[in-house]
Coordinates of N, CA and C in Angstrom, one line a residue:
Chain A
X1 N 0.8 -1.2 0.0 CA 0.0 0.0 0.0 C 0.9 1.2 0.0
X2 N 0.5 2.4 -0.8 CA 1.6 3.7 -1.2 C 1.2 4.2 0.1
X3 N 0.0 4.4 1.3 CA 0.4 5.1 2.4 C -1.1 5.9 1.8
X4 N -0.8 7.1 2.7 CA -1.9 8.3 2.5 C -0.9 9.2 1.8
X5 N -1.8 9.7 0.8 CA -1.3 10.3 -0.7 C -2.0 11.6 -0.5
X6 N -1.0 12.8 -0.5 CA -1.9 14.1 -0.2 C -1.0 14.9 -1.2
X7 N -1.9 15.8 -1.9 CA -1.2 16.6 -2.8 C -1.6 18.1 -3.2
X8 N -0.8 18.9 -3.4 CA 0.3 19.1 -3.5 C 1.1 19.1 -2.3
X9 N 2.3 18.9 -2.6 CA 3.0 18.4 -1.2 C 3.7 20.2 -0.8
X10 N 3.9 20.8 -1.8 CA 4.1 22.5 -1.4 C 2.6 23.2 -2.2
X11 N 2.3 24.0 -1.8 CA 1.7 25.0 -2.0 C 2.0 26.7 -2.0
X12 N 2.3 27.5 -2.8 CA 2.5 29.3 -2.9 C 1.1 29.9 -3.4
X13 N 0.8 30.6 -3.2 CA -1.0 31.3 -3.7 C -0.6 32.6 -2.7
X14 N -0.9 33.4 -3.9 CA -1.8 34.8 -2.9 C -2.9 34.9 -2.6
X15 N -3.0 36.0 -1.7 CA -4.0 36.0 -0.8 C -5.4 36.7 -1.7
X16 N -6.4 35.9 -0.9 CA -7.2 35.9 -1.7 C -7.9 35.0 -3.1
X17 N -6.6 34.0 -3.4 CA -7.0 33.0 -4.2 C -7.5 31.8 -3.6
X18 N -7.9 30.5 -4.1 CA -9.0 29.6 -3.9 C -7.7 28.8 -3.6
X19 N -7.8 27.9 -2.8 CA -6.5 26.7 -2.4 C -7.6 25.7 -2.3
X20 N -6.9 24.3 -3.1 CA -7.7 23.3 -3.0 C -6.5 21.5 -2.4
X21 N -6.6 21.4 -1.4 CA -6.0 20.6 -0.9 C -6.6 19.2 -0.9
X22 N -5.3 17.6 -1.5 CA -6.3 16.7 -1.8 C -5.7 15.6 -0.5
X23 N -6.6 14.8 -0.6 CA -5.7 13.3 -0.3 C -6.6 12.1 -0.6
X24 N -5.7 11.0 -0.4 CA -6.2 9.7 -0.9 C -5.7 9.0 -0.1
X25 N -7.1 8.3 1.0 CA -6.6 7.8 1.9 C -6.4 5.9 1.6
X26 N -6.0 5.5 2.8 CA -5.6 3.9 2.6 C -7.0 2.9 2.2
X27 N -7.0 2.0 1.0 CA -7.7 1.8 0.8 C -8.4 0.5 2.1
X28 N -9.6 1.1 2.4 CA -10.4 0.3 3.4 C -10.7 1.0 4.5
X29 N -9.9 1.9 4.7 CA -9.7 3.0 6.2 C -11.4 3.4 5.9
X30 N -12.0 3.5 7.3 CA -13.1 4.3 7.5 C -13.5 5.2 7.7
X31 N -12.1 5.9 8.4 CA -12.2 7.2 9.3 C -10.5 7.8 8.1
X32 N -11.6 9.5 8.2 CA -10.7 10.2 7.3 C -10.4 11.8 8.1
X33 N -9.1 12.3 8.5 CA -8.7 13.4 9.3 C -8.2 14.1 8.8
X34 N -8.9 15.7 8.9 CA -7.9 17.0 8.7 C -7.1 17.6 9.7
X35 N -5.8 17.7 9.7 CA -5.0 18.5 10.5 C -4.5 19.7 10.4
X36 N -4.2 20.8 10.7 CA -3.3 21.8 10.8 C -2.1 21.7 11.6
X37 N -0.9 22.2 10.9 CA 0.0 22.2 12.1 C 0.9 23.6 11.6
X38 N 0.9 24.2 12.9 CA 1.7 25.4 13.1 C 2.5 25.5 13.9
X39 N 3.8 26.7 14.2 CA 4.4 26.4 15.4 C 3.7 26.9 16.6
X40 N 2.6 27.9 16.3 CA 2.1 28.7 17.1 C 0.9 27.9 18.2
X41 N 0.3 27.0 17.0 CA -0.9 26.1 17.7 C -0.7 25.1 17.8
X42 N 0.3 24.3 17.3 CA 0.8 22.8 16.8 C -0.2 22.1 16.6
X43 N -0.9 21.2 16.9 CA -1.6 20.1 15.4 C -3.1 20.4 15.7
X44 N -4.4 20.5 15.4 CA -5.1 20.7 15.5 C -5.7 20.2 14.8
X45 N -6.9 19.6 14.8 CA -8.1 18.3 13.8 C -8.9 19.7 13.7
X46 N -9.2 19.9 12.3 CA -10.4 20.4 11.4 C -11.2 19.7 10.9
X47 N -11.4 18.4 11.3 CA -12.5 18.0 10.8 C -12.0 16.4 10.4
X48 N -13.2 15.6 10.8 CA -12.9 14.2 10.2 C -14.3 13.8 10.0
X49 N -14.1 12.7 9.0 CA -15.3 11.8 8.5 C -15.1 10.2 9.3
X50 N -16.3 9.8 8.7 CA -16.6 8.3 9.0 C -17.2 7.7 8.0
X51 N -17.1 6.9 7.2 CA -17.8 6.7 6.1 C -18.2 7.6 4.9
X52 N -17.3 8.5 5.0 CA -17.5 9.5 3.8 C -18.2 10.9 4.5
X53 N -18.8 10.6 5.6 CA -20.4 11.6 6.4 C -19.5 12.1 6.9
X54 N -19.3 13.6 7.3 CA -18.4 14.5 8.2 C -18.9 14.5 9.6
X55 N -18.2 14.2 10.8 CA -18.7 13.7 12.2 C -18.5 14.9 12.7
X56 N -17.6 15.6 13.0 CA -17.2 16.6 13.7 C -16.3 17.8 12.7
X57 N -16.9 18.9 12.2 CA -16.3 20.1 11.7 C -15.9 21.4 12.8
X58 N -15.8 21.0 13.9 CA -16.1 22.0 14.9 C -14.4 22.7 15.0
X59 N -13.6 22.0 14.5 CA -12.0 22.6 14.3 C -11.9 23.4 13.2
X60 N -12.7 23.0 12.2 CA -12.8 24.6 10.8 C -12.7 26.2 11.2
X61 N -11.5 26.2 11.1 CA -11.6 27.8 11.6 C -12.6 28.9 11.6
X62 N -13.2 29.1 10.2 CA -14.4 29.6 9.8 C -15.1 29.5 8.5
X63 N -15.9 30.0 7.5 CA -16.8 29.5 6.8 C -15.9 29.9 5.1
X64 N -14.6 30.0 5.7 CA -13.6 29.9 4.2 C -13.6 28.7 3.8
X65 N -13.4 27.9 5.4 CA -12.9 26.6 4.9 C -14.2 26.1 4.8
X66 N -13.3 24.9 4.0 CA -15.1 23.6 3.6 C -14.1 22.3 3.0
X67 N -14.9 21.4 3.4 CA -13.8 19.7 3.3 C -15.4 18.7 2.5
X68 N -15.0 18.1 1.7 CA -15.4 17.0 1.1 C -15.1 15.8 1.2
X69 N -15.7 15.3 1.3 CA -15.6 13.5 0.6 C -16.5 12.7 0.0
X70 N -16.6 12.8 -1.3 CA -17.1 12.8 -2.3 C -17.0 10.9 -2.8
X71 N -15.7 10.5 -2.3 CA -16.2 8.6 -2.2 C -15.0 8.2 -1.0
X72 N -14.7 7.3 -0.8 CA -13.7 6.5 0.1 C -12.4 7.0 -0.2
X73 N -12.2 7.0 -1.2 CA -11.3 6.8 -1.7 C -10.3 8.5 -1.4
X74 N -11.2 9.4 -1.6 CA -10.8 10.8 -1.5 C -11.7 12.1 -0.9
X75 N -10.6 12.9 -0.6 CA -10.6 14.0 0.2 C -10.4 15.4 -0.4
X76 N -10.9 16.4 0.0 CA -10.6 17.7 -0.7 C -10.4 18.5 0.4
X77 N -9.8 19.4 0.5 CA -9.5 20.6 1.8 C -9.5 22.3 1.4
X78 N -11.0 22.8 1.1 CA -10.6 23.9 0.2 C -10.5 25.3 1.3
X79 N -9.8 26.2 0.8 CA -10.0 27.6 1.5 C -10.3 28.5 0.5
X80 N -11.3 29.1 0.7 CA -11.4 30.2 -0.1 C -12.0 31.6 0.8
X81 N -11.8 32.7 0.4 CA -10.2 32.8 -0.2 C -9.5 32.6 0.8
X82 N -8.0 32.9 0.2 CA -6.6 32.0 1.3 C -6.5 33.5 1.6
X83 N -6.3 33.3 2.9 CA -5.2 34.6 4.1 C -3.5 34.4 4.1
X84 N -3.1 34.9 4.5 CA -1.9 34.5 5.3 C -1.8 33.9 6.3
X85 N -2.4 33.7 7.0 CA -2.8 33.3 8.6 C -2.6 32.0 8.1
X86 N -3.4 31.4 7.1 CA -3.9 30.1 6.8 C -2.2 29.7 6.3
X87 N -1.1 30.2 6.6 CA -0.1 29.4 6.2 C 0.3 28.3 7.1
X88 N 0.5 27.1 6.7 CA 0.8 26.1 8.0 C 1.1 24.8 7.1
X89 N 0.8 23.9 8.1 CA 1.5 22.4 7.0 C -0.1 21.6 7.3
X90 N -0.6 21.2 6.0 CA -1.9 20.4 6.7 C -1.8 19.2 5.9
X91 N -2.0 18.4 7.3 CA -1.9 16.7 7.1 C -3.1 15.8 7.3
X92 N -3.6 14.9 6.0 CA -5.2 14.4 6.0 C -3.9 12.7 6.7
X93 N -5.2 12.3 7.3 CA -4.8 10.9 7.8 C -6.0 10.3 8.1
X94 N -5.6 8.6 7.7 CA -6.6 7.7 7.8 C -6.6 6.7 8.9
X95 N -7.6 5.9 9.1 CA -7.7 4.7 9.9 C -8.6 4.0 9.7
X96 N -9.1 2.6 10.4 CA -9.7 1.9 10.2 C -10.0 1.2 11.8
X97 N -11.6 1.4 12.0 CA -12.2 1.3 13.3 C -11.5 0.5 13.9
X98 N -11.5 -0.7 13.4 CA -10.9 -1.9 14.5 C -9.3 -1.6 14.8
X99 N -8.6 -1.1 14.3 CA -7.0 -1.1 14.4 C -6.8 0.0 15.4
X100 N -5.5 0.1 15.8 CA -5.1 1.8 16.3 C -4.4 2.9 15.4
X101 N -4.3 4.0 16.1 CA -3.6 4.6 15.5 C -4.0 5.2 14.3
X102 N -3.4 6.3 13.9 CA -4.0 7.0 12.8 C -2.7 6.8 11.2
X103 N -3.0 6.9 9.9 CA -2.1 7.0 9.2 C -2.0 8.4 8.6
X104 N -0.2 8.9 8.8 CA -0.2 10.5 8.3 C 0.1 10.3 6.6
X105 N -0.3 11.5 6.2 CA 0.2 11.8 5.3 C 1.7 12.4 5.3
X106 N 2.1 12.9 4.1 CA 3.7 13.9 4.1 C 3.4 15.2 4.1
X107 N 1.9 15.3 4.0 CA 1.2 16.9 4.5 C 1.7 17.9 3.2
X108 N 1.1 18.9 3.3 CA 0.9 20.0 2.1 C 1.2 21.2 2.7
X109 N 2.5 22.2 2.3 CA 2.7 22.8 3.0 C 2.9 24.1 2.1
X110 N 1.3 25.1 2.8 CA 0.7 25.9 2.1 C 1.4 27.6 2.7
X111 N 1.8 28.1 1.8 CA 1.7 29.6 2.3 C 1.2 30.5 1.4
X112 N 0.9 31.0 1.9 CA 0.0 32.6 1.7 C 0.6 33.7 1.6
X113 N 0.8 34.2 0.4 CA 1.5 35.6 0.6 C 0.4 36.8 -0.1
Chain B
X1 N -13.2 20.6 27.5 CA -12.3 19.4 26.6 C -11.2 18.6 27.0
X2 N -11.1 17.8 26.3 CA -9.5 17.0 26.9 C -9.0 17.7 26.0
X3 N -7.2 18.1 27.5 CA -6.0 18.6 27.3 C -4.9 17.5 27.3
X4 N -3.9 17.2 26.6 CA -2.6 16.7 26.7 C -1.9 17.9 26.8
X5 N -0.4 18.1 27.2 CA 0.1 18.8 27.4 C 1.7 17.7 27.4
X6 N 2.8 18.4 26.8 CA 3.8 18.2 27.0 C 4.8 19.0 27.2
X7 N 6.3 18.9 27.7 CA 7.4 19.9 27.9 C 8.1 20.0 26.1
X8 N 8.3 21.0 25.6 CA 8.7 21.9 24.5 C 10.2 21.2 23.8
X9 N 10.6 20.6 24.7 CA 11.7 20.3 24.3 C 12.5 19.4 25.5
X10 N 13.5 18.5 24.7 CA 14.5 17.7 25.4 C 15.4 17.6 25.1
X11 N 17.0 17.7 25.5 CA 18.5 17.3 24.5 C 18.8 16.2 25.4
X12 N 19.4 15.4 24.8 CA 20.2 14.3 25.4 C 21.6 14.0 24.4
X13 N 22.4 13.6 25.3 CA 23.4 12.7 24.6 C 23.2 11.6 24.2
X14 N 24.4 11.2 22.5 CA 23.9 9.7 22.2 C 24.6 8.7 22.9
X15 N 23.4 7.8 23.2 CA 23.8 6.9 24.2 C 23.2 6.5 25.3
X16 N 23.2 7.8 26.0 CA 21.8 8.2 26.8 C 20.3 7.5 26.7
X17 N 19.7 7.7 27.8 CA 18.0 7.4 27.8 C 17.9 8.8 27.5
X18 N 16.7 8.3 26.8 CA 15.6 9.8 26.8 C 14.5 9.5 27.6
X19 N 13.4 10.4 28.0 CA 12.5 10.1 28.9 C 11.5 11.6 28.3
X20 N 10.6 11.5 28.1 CA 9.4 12.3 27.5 C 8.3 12.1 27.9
X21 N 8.0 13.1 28.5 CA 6.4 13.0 29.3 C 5.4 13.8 29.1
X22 N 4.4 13.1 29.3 CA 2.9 13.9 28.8 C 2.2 13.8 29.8
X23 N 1.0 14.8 30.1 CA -0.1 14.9 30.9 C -1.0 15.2 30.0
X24 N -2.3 13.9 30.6 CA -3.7 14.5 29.8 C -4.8 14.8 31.3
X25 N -5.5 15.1 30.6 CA -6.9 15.9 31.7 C -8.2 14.3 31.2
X26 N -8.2 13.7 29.9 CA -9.2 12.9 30.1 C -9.2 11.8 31.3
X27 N -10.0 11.5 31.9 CA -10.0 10.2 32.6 C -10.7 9.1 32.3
X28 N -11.4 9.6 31.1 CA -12.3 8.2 30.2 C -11.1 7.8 29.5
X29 N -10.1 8.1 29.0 CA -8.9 7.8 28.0 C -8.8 6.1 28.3
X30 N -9.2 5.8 26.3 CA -9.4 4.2 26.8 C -7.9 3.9 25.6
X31 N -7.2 4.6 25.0 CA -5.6 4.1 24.8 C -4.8 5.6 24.4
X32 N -3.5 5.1 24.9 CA -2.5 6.2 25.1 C -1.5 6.1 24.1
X33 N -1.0 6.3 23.2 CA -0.1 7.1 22.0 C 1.1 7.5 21.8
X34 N 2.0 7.1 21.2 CA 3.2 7.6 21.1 C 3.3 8.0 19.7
X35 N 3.8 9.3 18.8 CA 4.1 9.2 17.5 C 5.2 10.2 17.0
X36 N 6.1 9.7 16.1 CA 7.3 10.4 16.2 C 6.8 11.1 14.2
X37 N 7.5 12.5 15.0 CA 7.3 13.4 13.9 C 8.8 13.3 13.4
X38 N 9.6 13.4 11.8 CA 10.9 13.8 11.3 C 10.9 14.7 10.5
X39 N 11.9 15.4 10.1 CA 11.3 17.1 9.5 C 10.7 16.4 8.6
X40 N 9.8 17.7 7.8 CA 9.3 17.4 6.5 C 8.4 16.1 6.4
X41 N 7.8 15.6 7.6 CA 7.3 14.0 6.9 C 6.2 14.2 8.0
X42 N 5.0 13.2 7.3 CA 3.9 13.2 8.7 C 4.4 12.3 10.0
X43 N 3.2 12.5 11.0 CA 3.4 11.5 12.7 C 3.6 10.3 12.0
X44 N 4.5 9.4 12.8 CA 4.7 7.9 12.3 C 3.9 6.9 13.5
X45 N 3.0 6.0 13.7 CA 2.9 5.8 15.3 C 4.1 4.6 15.3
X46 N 4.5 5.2 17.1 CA 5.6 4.3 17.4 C 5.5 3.5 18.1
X47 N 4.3 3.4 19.0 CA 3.5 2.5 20.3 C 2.3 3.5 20.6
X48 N 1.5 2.2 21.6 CA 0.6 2.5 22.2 C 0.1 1.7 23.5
X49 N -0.4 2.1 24.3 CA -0.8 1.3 25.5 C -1.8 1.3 25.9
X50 N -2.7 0.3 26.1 CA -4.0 0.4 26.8 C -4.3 0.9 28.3
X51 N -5.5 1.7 28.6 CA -5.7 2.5 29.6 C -5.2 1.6 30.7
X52 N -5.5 0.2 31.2 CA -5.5 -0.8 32.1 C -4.7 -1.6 32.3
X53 N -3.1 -1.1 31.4 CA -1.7 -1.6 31.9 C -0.9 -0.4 32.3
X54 N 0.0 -0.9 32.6 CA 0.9 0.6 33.7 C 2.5 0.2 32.8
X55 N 2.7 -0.7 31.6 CA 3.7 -0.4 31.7 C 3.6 -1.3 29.9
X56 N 4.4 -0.9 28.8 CA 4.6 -1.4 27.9 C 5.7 -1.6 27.2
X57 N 6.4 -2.5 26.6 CA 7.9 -2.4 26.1 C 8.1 -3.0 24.7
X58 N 8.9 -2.1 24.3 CA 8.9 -2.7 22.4 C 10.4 -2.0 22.1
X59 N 11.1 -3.3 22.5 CA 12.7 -2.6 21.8 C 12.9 -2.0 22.7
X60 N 14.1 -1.0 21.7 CA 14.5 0.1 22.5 C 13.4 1.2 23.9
X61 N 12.0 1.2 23.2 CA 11.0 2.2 23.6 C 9.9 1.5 25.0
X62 N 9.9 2.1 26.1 CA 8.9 1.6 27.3 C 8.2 2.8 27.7
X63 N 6.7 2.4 27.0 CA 6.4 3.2 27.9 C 5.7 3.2 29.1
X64 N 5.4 3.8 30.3 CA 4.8 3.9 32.1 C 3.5 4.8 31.6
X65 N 2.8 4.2 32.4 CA 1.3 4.8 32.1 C 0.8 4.9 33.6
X66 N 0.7 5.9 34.4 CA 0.3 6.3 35.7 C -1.3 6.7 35.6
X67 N -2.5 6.2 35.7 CA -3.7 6.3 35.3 C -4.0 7.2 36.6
X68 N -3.8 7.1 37.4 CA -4.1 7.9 38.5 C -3.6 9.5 38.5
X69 N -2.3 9.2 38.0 CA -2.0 10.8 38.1 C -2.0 11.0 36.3
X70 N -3.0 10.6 35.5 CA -2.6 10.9 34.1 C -1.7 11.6 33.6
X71 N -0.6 10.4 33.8 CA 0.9 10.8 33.1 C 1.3 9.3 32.6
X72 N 2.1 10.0 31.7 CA 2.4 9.0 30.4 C 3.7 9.5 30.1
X73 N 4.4 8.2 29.7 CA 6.1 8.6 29.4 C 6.0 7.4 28.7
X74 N 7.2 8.2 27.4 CA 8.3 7.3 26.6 C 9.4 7.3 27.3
X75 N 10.3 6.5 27.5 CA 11.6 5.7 27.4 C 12.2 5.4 26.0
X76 N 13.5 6.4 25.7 CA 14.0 5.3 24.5 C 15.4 5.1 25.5
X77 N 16.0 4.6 25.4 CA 17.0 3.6 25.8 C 17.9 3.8 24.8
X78 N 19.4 4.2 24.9 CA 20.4 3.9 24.0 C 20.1 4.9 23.0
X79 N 19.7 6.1 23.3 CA 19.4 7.2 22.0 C 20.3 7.5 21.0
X80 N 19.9 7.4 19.7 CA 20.5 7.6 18.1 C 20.6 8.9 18.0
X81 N 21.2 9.4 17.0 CA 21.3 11.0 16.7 C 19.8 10.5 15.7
X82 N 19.6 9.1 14.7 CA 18.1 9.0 14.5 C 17.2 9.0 15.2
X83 N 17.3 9.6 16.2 CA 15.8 9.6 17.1 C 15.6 10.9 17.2
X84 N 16.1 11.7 16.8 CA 15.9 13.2 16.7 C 14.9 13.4 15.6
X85 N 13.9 13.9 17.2 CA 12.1 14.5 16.4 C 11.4 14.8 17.2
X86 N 10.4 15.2 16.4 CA 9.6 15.9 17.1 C 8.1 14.4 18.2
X87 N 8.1 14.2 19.3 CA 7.2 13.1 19.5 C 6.0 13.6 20.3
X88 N 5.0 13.1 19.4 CA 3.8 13.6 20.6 C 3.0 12.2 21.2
X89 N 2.5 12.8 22.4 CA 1.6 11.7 22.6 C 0.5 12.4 22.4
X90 N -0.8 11.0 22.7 CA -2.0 11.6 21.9 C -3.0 10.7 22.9
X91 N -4.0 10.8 23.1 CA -5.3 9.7 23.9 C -6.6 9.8 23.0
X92 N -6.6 8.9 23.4 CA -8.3 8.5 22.5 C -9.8 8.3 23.6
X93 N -10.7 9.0 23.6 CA -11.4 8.9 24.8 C -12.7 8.0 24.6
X94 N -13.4 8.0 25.8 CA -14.4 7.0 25.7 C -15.2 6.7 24.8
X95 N -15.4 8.5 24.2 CA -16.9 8.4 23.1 C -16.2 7.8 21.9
X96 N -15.6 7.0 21.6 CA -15.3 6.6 20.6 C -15.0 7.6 19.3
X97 N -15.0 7.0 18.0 CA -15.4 7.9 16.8 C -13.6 7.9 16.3
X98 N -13.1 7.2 16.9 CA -11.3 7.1 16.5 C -11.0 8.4 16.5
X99 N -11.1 9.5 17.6 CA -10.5 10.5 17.3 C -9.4 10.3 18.4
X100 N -8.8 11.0 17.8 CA -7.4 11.0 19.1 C -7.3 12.9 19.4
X101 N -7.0 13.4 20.4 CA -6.7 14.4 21.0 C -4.9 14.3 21.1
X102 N -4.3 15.0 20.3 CA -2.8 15.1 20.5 C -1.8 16.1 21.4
X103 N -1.0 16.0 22.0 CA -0.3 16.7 22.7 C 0.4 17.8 22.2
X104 N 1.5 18.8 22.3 CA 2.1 19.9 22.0 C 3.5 19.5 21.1
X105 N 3.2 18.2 21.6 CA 4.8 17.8 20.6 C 6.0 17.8 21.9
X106 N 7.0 17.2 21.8 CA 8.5 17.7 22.3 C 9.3 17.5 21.4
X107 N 10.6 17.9 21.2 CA 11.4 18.0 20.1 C 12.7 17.3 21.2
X108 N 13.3 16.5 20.8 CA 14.4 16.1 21.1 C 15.2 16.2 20.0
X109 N 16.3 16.3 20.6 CA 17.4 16.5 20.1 C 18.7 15.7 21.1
X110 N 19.3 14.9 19.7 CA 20.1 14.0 20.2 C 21.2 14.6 20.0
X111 N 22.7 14.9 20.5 CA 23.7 15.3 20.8 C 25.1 14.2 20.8
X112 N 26.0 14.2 19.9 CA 27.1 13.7 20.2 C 28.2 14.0 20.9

C-alpha cells in the first residue's frame, strides 16, 4: 500500500486566491482526518469523517474553509479565499475502526502571501 | 475538553535514555499514543498502550502509564542521533469515533 497520498505536497498562492487541498486515503480506512500544524498552535483536527459523512467540523476555523468527501477513496480541503494566517503544514490521515492509530500523510505545506 | 500537554523540548546525549512525558486531563482515556514526527514527513505511530496496563515495552521504547495521576512517558533507551524529532503523545477517549486528541509535541534533540 503507497500510504496516504496528499497533494500538492508545497503549495505558494496569494492571498485571496481559492486553495484546494487533496488526499487519498488507505484503501479500506473508514475514518478520514484533517489536520493543521503550526508552530504557534501545533496540530489541531479540522475535521474528520466516518464513512464518507463529516462527524465533527467544529475545528474549521471559519466558513472559508469547507472539506469534502465525495467517495472513500478521497478527500478535498478547500480555502477560499486563502489569508496569510492560513499558512501552515496540513496533514489528512486515515484509519480503520478496529486497528489503532492513525495513518499520516507527508502533508501540504501551504503559504500565503 | 480534553487537554494533553507536554514539555517543548528535550536534549540528550547519544547513548543516553531519553524520557518524554505527557499529561492529559481525560479520565475516560481508553488508549494512550506515542508518535514520532521527522522534518518534512507526517506523525509515524511508534507504540501504544492500553488505559489498564501501567507499563509497555517494544525494543528500545517503554512506555509507564500512571492512570491515576494521568501521566504517560516514553523511554527510549540507547538514543541515536536518529531519534531526533519531534514526538507527541495523543489519547483517544471513551466516546469513541477514532478520534485522538494530540499533545504539544517535544522536540528532542540527540547530541554527540
Amino acid at each position: 500500500d503507497a500510504g496516504v497520498i496528499q497533494s500538492p505536497r508545497h503549495e505558494v498562492t496569494e492571498m485571496g486566491q481559492e486553495v484546494t487541498l487533496r488526499c487519498k486515503p488507505i484503501s479500506g480506512h473508514d475514518y478520514l482526518f484533517w489536520y493543521r500544524q503550526t508552530m504557534m498552535r501545533g496540530l489541531e483536527l479540522l475535521i474528520y469523517f466516518n464513512n464518507n459523512v463529516p462527524i465533527d467540523d467544529s475545528g474549521m476555523p471559519e466558513d472559508r474553509f469547507s472539506a469534502k468527501m465525495p467517495n472513500a477513496s478521497f478527500s478535498t480541503l478547500k480555502i477560499q479565499p486563502s489569508e496569510p494566517r492560513d499558512s501552515a503544514v496540513y496533514f489528512c490521515a486515515s484509519s480503520f475502526s478496529g486497528t489503532h492509530g492513525y495513518t499520516f500523510g507527508s502533508g501540504t505545506r501551504l503559504t500565503v502571501v | 475538553g480534553e487537554d494533553v500537554e507536554q514539555s517543548l523540548f528535550l536534549s540528550v546525549r547519544e547513548g543516553d535514555s531519553s524520557v518524554i512525558n505527557c499529561t492529559y486531563t481525560d479520565s475516560s482515556s481508553t488508549y494512550l499514543y506515542w508518535y514520532k514526527q521527522e522534518p518534512g514527513a507526517g506523525l509515524q505511530l511508534l507504540t501504544y498502550i492500553f488505559s489498564n496496563m501501567d507499563m509497555k515495552q517494544d525494543q528500545r521504547l517503554t512506555v509507564l502509564l500512571n492512570k491515576k495521576d494521568k501521566h504517560l512517558s516514553l523511554r527510549i533507551a540507547d538514543t541515536q542521533t536518529g531519534d531526533s524529532a519531534i514526538y507527541f503523545c495523543a489519547e483517544r477517549g471513551a466516546g469513541g469515533g477514532n478520534k485522538l486528541t494530540f499533545g504539544t509535541g517535544t522536540q528532542l534533540k540527540v547530541e554527540l
